[in-house]
Short mmCIF file of C-alpha atoms in Angstrom, two decimals:
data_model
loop_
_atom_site.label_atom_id
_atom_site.label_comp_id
_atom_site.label_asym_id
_atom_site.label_seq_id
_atom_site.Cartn_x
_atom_site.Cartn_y
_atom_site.Cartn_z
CA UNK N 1 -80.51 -2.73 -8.12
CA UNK N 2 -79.54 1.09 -8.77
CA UNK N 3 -79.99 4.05 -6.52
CA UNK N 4 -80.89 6.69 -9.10
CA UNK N 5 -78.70 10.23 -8.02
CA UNK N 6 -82.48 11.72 -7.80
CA UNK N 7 -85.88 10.86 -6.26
CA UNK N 8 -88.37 9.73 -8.46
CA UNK N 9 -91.25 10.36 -6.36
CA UNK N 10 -91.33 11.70 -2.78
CA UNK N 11 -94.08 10.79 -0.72
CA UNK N 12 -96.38 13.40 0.64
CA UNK N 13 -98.76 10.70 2.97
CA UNK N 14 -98.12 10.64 6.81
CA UNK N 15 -94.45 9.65 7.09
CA UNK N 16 -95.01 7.05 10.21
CA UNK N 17 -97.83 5.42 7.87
CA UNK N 18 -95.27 4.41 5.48
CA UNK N 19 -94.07 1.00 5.48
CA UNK N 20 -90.81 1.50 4.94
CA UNK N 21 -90.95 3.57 7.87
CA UNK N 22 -93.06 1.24 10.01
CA UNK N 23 -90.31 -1.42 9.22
CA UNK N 24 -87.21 0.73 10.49
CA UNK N 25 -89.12 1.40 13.27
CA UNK N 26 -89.45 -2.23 14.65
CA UNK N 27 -85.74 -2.06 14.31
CA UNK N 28 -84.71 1.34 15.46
CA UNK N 29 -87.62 2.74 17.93
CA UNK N 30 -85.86 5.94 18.75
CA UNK N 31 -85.50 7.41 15.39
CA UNK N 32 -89.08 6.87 13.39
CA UNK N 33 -89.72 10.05 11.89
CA UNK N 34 -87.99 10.96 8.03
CA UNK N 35 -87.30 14.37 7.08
CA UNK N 36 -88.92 13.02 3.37
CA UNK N 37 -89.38 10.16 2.09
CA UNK N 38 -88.06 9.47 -1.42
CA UNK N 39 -89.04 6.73 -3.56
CA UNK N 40 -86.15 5.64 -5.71
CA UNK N 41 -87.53 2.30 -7.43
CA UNK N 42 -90.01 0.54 -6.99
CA UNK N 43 -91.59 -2.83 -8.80
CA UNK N 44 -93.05 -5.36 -8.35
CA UNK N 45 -90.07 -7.76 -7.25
CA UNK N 46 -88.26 -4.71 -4.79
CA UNK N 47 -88.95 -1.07 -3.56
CA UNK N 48 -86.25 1.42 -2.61
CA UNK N 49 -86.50 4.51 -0.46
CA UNK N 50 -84.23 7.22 0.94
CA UNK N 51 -85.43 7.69 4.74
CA UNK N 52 -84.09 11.06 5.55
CA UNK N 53 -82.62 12.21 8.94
CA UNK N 54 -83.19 8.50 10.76
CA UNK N 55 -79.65 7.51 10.69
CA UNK N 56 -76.78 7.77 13.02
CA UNK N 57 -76.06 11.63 13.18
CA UNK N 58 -79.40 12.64 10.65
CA UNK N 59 -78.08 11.20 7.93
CA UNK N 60 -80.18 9.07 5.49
CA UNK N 61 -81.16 5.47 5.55
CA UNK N 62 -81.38 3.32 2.32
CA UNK N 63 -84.89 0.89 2.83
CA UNK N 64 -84.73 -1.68 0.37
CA UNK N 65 -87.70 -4.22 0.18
CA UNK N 66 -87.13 -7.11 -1.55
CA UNK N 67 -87.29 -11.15 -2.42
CA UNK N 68 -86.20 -12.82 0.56
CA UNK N 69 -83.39 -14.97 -1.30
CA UNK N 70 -81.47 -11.19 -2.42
CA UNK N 71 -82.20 -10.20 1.01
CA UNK N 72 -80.39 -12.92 2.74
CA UNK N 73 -77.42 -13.04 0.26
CA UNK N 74 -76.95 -9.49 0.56
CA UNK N 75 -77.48 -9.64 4.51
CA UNK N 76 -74.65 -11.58 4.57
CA UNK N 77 -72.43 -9.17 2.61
CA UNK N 78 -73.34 -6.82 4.54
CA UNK N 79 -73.46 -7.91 7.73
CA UNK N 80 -70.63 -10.19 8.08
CA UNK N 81 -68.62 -10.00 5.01
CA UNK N 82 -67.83 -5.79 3.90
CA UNK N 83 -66.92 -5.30 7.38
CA UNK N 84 -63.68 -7.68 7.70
CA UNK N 85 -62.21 -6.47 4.38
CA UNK N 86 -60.14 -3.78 3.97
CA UNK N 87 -62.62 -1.99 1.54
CA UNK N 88 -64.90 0.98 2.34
CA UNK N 89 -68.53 -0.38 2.67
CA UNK N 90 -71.65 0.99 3.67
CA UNK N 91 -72.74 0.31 6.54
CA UNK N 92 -75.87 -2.07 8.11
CA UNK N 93 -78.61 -1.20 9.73
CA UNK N 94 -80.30 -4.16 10.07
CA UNK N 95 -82.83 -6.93 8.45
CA UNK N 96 -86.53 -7.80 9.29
CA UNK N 97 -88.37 -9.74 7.33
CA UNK N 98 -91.80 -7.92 5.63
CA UNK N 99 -95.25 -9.78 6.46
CA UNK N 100 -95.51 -10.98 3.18
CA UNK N 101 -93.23 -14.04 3.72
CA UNK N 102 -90.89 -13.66 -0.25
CA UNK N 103 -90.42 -10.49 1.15
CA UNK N 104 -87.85 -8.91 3.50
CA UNK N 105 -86.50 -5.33 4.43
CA UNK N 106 -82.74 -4.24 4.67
CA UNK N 107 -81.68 -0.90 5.98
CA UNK N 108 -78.11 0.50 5.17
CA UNK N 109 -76.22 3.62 4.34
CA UNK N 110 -76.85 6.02 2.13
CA UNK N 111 -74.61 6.04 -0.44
CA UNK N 112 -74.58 9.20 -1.61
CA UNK N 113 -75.24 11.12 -4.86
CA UNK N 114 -71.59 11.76 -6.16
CA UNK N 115 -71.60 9.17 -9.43
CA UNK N 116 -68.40 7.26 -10.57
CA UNK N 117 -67.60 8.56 -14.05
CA UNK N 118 -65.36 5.91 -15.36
CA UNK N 119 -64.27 8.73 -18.06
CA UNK N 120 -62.41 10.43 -15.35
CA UNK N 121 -58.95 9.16 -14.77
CA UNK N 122 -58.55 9.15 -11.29
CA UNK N 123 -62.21 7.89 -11.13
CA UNK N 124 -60.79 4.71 -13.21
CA UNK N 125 -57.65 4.42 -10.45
CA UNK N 126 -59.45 4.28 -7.84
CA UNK N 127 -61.63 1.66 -9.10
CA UNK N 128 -59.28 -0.59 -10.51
CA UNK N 129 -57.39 -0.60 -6.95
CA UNK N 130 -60.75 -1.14 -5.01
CA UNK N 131 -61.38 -4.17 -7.20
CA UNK N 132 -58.12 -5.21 -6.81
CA UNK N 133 -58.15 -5.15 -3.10
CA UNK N 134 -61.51 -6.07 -3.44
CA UNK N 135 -60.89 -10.00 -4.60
CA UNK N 136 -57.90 -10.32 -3.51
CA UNK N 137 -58.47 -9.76 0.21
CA UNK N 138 -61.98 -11.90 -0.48
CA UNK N 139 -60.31 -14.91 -1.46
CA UNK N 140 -58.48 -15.06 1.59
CA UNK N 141 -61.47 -15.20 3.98
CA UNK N 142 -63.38 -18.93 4.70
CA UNK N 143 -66.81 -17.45 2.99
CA UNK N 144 -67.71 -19.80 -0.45
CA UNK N 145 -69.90 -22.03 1.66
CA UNK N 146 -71.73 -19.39 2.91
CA UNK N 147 -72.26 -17.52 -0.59
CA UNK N 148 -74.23 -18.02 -3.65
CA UNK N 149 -71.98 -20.38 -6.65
CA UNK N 150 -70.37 -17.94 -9.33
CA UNK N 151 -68.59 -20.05 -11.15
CA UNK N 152 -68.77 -21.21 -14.66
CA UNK N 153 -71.79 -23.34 -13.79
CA UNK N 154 -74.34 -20.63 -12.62
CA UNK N 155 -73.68 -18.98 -15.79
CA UNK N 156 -74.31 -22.37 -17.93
CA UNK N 157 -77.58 -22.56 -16.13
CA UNK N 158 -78.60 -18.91 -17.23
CA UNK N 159 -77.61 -19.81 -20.49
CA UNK N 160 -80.49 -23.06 -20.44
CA UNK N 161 -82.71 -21.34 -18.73
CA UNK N 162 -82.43 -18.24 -21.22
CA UNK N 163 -82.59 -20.87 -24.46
CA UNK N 164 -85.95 -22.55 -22.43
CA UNK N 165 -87.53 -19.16 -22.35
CA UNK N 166 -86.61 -18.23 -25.62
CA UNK N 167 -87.68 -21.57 -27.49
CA UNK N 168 -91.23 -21.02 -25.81
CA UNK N 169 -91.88 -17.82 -26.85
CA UNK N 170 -91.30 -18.91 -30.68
CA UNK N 171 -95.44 -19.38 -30.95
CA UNK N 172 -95.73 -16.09 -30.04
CA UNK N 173 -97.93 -14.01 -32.56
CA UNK N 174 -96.68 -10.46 -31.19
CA UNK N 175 -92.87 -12.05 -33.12
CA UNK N 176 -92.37 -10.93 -36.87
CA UNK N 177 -90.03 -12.72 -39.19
CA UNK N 178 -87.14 -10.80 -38.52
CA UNK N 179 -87.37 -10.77 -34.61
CA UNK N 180 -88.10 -14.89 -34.96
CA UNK N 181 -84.48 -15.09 -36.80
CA UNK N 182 -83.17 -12.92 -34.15
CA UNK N 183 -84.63 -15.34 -31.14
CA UNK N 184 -83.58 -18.36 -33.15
CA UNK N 185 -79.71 -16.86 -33.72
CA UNK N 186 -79.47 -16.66 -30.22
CA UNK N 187 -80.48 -20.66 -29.52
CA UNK N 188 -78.37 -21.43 -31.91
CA UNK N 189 -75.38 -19.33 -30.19
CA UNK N 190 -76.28 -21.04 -26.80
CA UNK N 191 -76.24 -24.71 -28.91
CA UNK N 192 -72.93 -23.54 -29.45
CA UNK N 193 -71.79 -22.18 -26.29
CA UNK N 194 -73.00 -25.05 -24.10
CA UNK N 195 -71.59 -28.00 -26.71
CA UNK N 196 -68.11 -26.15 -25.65
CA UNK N 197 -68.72 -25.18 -22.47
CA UNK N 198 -65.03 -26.55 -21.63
CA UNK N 199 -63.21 -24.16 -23.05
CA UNK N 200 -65.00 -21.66 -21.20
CA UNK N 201 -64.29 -23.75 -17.81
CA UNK N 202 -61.07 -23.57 -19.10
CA UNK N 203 -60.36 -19.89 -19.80
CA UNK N 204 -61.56 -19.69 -16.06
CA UNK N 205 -59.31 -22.26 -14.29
CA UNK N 206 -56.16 -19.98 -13.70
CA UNK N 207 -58.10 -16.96 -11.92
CA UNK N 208 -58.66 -17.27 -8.00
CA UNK N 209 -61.89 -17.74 -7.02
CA UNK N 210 -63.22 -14.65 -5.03
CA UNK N 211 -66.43 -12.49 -4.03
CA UNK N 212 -67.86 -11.63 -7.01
CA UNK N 213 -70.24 -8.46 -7.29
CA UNK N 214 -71.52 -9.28 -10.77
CA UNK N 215 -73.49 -6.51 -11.38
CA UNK N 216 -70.42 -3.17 -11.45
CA UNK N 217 -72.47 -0.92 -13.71
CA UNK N 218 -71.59 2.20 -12.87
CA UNK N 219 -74.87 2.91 -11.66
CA UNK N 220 -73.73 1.05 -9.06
CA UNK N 221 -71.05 3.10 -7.50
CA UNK N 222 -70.99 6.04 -5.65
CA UNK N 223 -67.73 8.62 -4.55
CA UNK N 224 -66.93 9.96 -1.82
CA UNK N 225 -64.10 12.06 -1.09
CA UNK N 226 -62.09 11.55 2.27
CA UNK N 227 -58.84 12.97 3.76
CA UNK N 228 -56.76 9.43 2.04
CA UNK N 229 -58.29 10.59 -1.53
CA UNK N 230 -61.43 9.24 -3.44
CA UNK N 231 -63.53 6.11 -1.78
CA UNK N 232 -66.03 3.62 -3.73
CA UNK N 233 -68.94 2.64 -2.76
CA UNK N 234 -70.49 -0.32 -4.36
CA UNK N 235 -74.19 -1.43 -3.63
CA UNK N 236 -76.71 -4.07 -5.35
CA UNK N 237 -75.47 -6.78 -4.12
CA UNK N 238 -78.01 -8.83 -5.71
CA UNK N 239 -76.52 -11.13 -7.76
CA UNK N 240 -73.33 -11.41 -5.53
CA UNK N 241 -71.51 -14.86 -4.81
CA UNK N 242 -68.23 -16.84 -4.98
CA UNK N 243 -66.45 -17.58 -8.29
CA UNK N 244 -63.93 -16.48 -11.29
CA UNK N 245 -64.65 -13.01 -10.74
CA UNK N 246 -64.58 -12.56 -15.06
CA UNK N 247 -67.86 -10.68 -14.61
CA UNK N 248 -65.98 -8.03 -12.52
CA UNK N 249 -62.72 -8.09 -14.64
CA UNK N 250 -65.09 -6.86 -17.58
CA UNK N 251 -66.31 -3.86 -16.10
CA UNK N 252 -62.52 -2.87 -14.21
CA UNK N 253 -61.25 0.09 -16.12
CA UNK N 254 -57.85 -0.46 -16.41
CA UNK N 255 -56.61 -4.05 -16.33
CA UNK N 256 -53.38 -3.11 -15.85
CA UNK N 257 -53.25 -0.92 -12.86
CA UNK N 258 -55.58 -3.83 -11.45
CA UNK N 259 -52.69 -6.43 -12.22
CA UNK N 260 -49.81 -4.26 -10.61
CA UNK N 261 -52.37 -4.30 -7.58
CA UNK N 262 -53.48 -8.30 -7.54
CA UNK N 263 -49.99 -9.11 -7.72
CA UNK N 264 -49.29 -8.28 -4.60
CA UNK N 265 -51.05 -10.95 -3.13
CA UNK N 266 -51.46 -13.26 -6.44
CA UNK N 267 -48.00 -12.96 -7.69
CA UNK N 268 -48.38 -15.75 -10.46
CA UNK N 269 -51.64 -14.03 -12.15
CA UNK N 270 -50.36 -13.67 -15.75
CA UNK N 271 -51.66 -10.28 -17.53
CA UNK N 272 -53.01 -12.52 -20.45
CA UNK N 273 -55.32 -14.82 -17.99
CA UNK N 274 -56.39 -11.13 -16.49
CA UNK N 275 -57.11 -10.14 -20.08
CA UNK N 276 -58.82 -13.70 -20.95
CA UNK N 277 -61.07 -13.71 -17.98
CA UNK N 278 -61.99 -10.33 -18.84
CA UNK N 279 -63.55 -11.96 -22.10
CA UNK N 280 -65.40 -14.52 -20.42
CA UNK N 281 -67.24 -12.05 -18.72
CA UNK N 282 -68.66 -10.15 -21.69
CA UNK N 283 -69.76 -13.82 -22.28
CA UNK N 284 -71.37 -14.42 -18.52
CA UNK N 285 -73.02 -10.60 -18.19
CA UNK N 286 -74.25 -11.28 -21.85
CA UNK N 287 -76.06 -14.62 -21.05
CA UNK N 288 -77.26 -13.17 -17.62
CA UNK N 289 -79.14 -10.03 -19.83
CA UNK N 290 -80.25 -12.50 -22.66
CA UNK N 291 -82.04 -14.90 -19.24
CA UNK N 292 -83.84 -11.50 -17.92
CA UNK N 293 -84.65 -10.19 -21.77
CA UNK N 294 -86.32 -13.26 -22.49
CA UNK N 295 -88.98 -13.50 -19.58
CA UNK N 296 -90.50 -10.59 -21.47
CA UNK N 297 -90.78 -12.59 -24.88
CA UNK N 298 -94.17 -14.51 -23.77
CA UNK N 299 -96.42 -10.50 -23.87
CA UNK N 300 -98.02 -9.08 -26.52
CA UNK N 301 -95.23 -6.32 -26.96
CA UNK N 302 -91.81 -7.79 -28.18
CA UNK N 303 -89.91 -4.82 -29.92
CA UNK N 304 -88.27 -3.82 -26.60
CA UNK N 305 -86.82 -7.24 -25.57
CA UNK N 306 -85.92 -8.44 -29.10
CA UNK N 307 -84.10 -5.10 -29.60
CA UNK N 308 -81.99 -5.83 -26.34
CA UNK N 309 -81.67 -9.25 -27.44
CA UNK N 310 -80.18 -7.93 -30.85
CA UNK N 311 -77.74 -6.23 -28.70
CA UNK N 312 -76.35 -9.18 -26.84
CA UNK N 313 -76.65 -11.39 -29.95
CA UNK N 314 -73.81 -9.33 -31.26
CA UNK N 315 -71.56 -9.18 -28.17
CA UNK N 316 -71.95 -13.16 -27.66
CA UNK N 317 -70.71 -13.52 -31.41
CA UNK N 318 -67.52 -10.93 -30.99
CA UNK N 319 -67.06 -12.59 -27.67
CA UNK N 320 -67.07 -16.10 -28.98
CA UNK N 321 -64.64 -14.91 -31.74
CA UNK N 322 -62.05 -12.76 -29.49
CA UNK N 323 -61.85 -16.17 -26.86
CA UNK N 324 -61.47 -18.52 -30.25
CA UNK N 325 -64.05 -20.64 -29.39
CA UNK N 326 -64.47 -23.33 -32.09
#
């Protein structure tokens, strides 16, 4: 879930009124009232605000509202997990749960507004060492039973449940010729995929299992400059768990100054697995986008989704064909 650099809205309503603000302060009595109140997302499965000047020191508070299984995975991160790595994280103000019961509230750091530009060079450094340092000092804590499965199987199931979604929606009237080819390429890819599913377990079997983020768009990541050089910030921890970590190797920058870095605590890591997991992962983000694209193919408007789904129809295929899946 992305923290846009700007507000989208800010609130102009009695601050204390606000539930955002009514939530921190069952958690933090002595500091209720926000500077402003920005809204930076909101739908109808999470909201996200910037509380200003309620933090430690004024700063700003991060109030995310949302389904109470994200909540609880990223709680976890959070609260027990950042903190005993060696990686900058932001920090945790807290958890309550919202009085509609799918619902709960988290309260952390502001991130900032300084974006990662992976175009800049020592932007793509730094990143490629946080990763790095990232799964490598991950793997070493005792946290896969208390973390979400990322292996090879949670991506099979997005793949079903994407294909499921995707057969239903074939009846639907609002689906031309053209997008109904598209839709039935795709089953047809994931026929493929799943029949050979083995190889796939198989490009993944020499990479450590780790904390996986999942999700490192670079909407995702915020800089911040210190007195020890550039620090990254990653948040939207939604999707977050324990597995080959291929959907992270796609989006690291430079493979190669990540290798140099794993090594020193995974000295057998080959570059060529590096580069091979980095593959899978186009495959496992691609099957993750074609599962949320397709729970918009049952409306009446299907141009949007169909054109995404176009999009990933074409990365599964050069995917498929770079890992030599046969």
């Amino acid at each position: 879930m992305a923290l846009p650099l700007s507000a989208t809205n800010q609130t102009s309503t009695n601050p204390l009124e606000h539930p955002a603000v009514q939530a921190w302060s069952k958690l933090h009595p002595g500091r209720v009232s926000p500077g402003t109140i920005e809204t930076l997302k909101r739908n109808k499965k999470s909201a996200i605000y910037r509380l200003a000047g309620v933090g430690p020191k004024s700063s700003a508070v991060i109030a995310k509202r949302c389904l109470t299984a994200t909540a609880l995975t990223e709680r976890i991160l959070y609260q027990d997990i950042l903190p005993c790595l060696p990686v900058p994280s932001l920090r945790y103000f807290g958890f309550l749960e919202d009085q509609d019961a799918q619902f709960c509230w988290l309260f952390i750091e502001d991130a900032g507004n300084e974006p990662y530009t992976p175009s800049v060079a020592r932007h793509r450094a730094a990143a490629a060492r946080w990763l790095a340092l990232l799964h490598t000092s991950a793997a070493r804590m005792d946290a896969a039973l208390r973390l979400p499965d990322r292996g090879s199987s949670y991506y099979l199931e997005q793949l079903r449940l994407a294909r499921d979604n995707i057969m239903k929606s074939f009846p639907n009237p609002a689906l031309n010729a053209s997008e109904l080819a598209v839709l039935k390429q795709i089953v047809a890819q994931c026929d493929f995929l799943e029949s050979r599913w083995d190889q796939v377990e198989g490009f993944c079997r020499e990479m450590p299992r780790t904390l996986v983020h999942g999700d490192l768009k670079a909407k995702n990541i915020r800089v911040r400059h210190t007195s020890d050089g550039i620090t990254l910030l990653a948040f939207d921890w939604e999707i977050a768990g324990w597995g080959v970590p291929a959907a992270d190797l796609l989006k690291c920058p430079d493979l190669a100054l990540y290798w140099s870095e794993a090594r020193k605590q995974w000295p057998v890591l080959k570059f060529s697995d590096l580069q091979q997991a980095a593959d899978v992962g186009v495959v496992f983000r691609a099957l993750i986008a074609v599962y949320w694209k397709s729970l918009a193919l049952s409306y009446e408007w299907v141009e949007w989704p169909v054109d995404k789904l176009r999009i990933y129809r074409a990365k599964l295929a050069e995917s498929i064909q770079s890992l030599g899946i046969k």
